[in-house]
CSV table of C-alpha atoms in Angstrom, one decimal:
chain,number,residue,atom,x,y,z
A,101,MET,CA,121.4,-10.0,-26.6
A,102,GLN,CA,120.4,-6.8,-28.4
A,103,ALA,CA,118.5,-4.6,-25.9
A,104,MET,CA,115.0,-3.6,-27.0
A,105,TYR,CA,114.4,-1.5,-23.9
A,106,THR,CA,116.5,-0.4,-20.9
A,107,ALA,CA,114.9,0.4,-17.5
A,108,ASP,CA,116.9,3.2,-15.9
A,109,VAL,CA,116.5,3.7,-12.2
A,110,LYS,CA,118.7,5.6,-9.7
A,111,VAL,CA,118.7,4.5,-6.0
A,112,LYS,CA,120.1,6.6,-3.2
A,113,GLY,CA,120.5,5.5,0.3
A,114,GLY,CA,119.9,1.7,-0.2
A,115,ARG,CA,117.1,0.1,1.7
A,116,ASN,CA,116.3,3.3,3.6
A,117,GLY,CA,116.7,5.6,0.7
A,118,SER,CA,114.7,6.5,-2.4
A,119,LEU,CA,114.5,5.5,-6.1
A,120,GLU,CA,113.5,7.3,-9.2
A,121,SER,CA,113.3,6.2,-12.8
A,122,SER,CA,114.8,8.3,-15.6
A,123,ASP,CA,111.3,9.0,-17.0
A,124,GLY,CA,109.9,9.9,-13.6
A,125,ALA,CA,107.2,7.3,-13.8
A,126,LEU,CA,108.6,5.4,-10.8
A,127,LYS,CA,109.5,7.4,-7.7
A,128,HIS,CA,109.4,5.9,-4.2
A,129,ASN,CA,110.9,6.1,-0.8
A,130,LEU,CA,112.4,2.8,0.4
A,131,SER,CA,112.0,1.5,4.0
A,132,MET,CA,113.6,-1.6,5.4
A,133,PRO,CA,110.9,-3.9,6.8
A,134,LYS,CA,110.7,-4.3,10.6
A,135,GLU,CA,111.1,-8.1,10.0
A,136,LEU,CA,114.6,-7.4,8.7
A,137,GLY,CA,115.5,-5.1,11.6
A,138,GLY,CA,114.5,-1.8,9.9
A,139,PRO,CA,112.0,0.9,10.9
A,140,GLY,CA,109.3,-0.2,8.6
A,141,GLY,CA,107.3,2.7,7.3
A,142,ASP,CA,105.5,3.7,4.2
A,143,GLY,CA,108.3,3.1,1.8
A,144,THR,CA,108.5,0.1,-0.5
A,145,ASN,CA,111.4,-2.4,-0.5
A,146,PRO,CA,113.4,-4.4,-3.1
A,147,GLU,CA,111.4,-7.6,-2.4
A,148,GLN,CA,108.1,-5.8,-3.2
A,149,LEU,CA,109.5,-4.3,-6.3
A,150,PHE,CA,110.9,-7.7,-7.5
A,151,ALA,CA,107.5,-9.4,-6.7
A,152,ALA,CA,105.7,-6.8,-8.7
A,153,GLY,CA,108.1,-7.0,-11.7
A,154,TYR,CA,108.1,-10.8,-11.7
A,155,GLY,CA,104.3,-11.1,-11.4
A,156,ALA,CA,103.7,-8.7,-14.2
A,157,CYS,CA,106.3,-10.2,-16.5
A,158,TYR,CA,105.0,-13.8,-15.7
A,159,GLU,CA,101.4,-12.8,-16.4
A,160,SER,CA,102.4,-11.3,-19.7
A,161,ALA,CA,104.3,-14.5,-20.6
A,162,LEU,CA,101.2,-16.5,-19.7
A,163,ALA,CA,99.0,-14.4,-22.0
A,164,ASN,CA,101.6,-14.8,-24.8
A,165,VAL,CA,101.7,-18.6,-24.4
A,166,ALA,CA,97.9,-18.9,-24.2
A,167,ARG,CA,97.4,-16.7,-27.3
A,168,LYS,CA,99.9,-18.9,-29.3
A,169,GLU,CA,97.9,-22.0,-28.2
A,170,GLY,CA,94.5,-20.4,-29.0
A,171,VAL,CA,93.4,-20.3,-25.4
A,172,LYS,CA,91.3,-17.4,-24.2
A,173,LEU,CA,92.2,-16.3,-20.7
A,174,ASP,CA,90.0,-13.9,-18.6
A,175,ASN,CA,90.5,-12.5,-15.2
A,176,VAL,CA,93.9,-14.1,-14.6
A,177,THR,CA,95.6,-13.3,-11.3
A,178,VAL,CA,99.2,-13.8,-10.4
A,179,HIS,CA,99.9,-13.6,-6.7
A,180,SER,CA,103.7,-13.2,-6.6
A,181,GLN,CA,105.5,-13.5,-3.3
A,182,VAL,CA,109.2,-12.9,-2.8
A,183,MET,CA,110.8,-14.1,0.4
A,184,ILE,CA,114.2,-13.2,1.8
A,185,GLY,CA,116.0,-15.2,4.4
A,186,LYS,CA,119.4,-16.3,5.7
A,187,ASP,CA,121.7,-18.2,3.4
A,188,ASP,CA,123.4,-20.7,5.6
A,189,SER,CA,126.1,-21.4,3.0
A,190,ASP,CA,127.7,-18.0,3.4
A,191,GLY,CA,126.0,-16.1,6.2
A,192,GLY,CA,124.3,-13.7,3.8
A,193,PHE,CA,120.8,-13.7,2.4
A,194,LYS,CA,119.0,-15.4,-0.4
A,195,LEU,CA,115.6,-15.1,-2.1
A,196,ALA,CA,112.8,-17.5,-3.0
A,197,VAL,CA,109.7,-16.9,-5.0
A,198,LYS,CA,106.1,-18.3,-5.0
A,199,LEU,CA,103.9,-17.6,-8.1
A,200,ASN,CA,100.3,-18.5,-7.4
A,201,VAL,CA,98.4,-18.4,-10.7
A,202,ASP,CA,94.6,-18.3,-11.0
A,203,MET,CA,93.1,-19.0,-14.4
A,204,PRO,CA,89.3,-19.0,-14.0
A,205,GLY,CA,87.5,-21.2,-16.5
A,206,ILE,CA,90.5,-23.2,-17.5
A,207,ASP,CA,90.6,-26.9,-16.5
A,208,ARG,CA,93.4,-27.8,-14.1
A,209,ALA,CA,95.5,-29.9,-16.5
A,210,GLN,CA,95.5,-27.2,-19.2
A,211,ALA,CA,96.1,-24.5,-16.6
A,212,GLU,CA,99.2,-26.4,-15.3
A,213,ASP,CA,100.5,-26.9,-18.8
A,214,LEU,CA,100.1,-23.2,-19.6
A,215,ALA,CA,101.7,-22.2,-16.3
A,216,LYS,CA,104.7,-24.3,-16.9
A,217,LYS,CA,105.1,-23.1,-20.5
A,218,ALA,CA,104.9,-19.5,-19.3
A,219,HIS,CA,107.5,-20.2,-16.7
A,220,ASP,CA,109.8,-21.5,-19.4
A,221,PHE,CA,109.1,-18.4,-21.5
A,222,CYS,CA,109.2,-15.6,-18.9
A,223,PRO,CA,112.4,-13.5,-18.8
A,224,TYR,CA,112.3,-13.3,-15.0
A,225,SER,CA,112.0,-17.1,-14.8
A,226,LYS,CA,114.9,-17.5,-17.1
A,227,ALA,CA,117.0,-15.0,-15.1
A,228,THR,CA,116.3,-16.8,-11.8
A,229,ARG,CA,116.4,-20.4,-13.0
A,230,GLY,CA,119.0,-22.3,-11.1
A,231,ASN,CA,119.7,-19.3,-8.9
A,232,ILE,CA,116.8,-19.2,-6.5
A,233,ASP,CA,113.9,-21.5,-5.6
A,234,VAL,CA,110.7,-20.6,-7.6
A,235,GLU,CA,107.5,-22.4,-6.6
A,236,LEU,CA,104.8,-22.4,-9.3
A,237,ASN,CA,101.3,-23.1,-8.1
A,238,VAL,CA,98.0,-23.2,-10.1
A,239,VAL,CA,95.2,-22.3,-7.7
């Protein structure tokens, strides 16, 4: 692969630290959620960041597929959820994703077809395929 863009982010202190992108556009404190035994707080966490990135990338892939097929999409919403839980196979943790996609004005069969094609096209979907469970729902 020839890189067209490289995201550059430094993280200090892990889940209870901070992060900053090289261009300064992304700068956040990190807080481990109470559900994972952390203090909670006003910081974000890796799962929220992954959900945001995946949702944005998937919606862009959906727009690309729809444009190629001559379908006009308006007011699309991707509700991306990233879950973390115990991995019984090794005692560690693993992720799962739900992508709930709303395409107002598109009939269900066409929406499901577009959603699947976008899932095939999306770089995040490609990166996770076969590695984590991804549930794709058209709502």
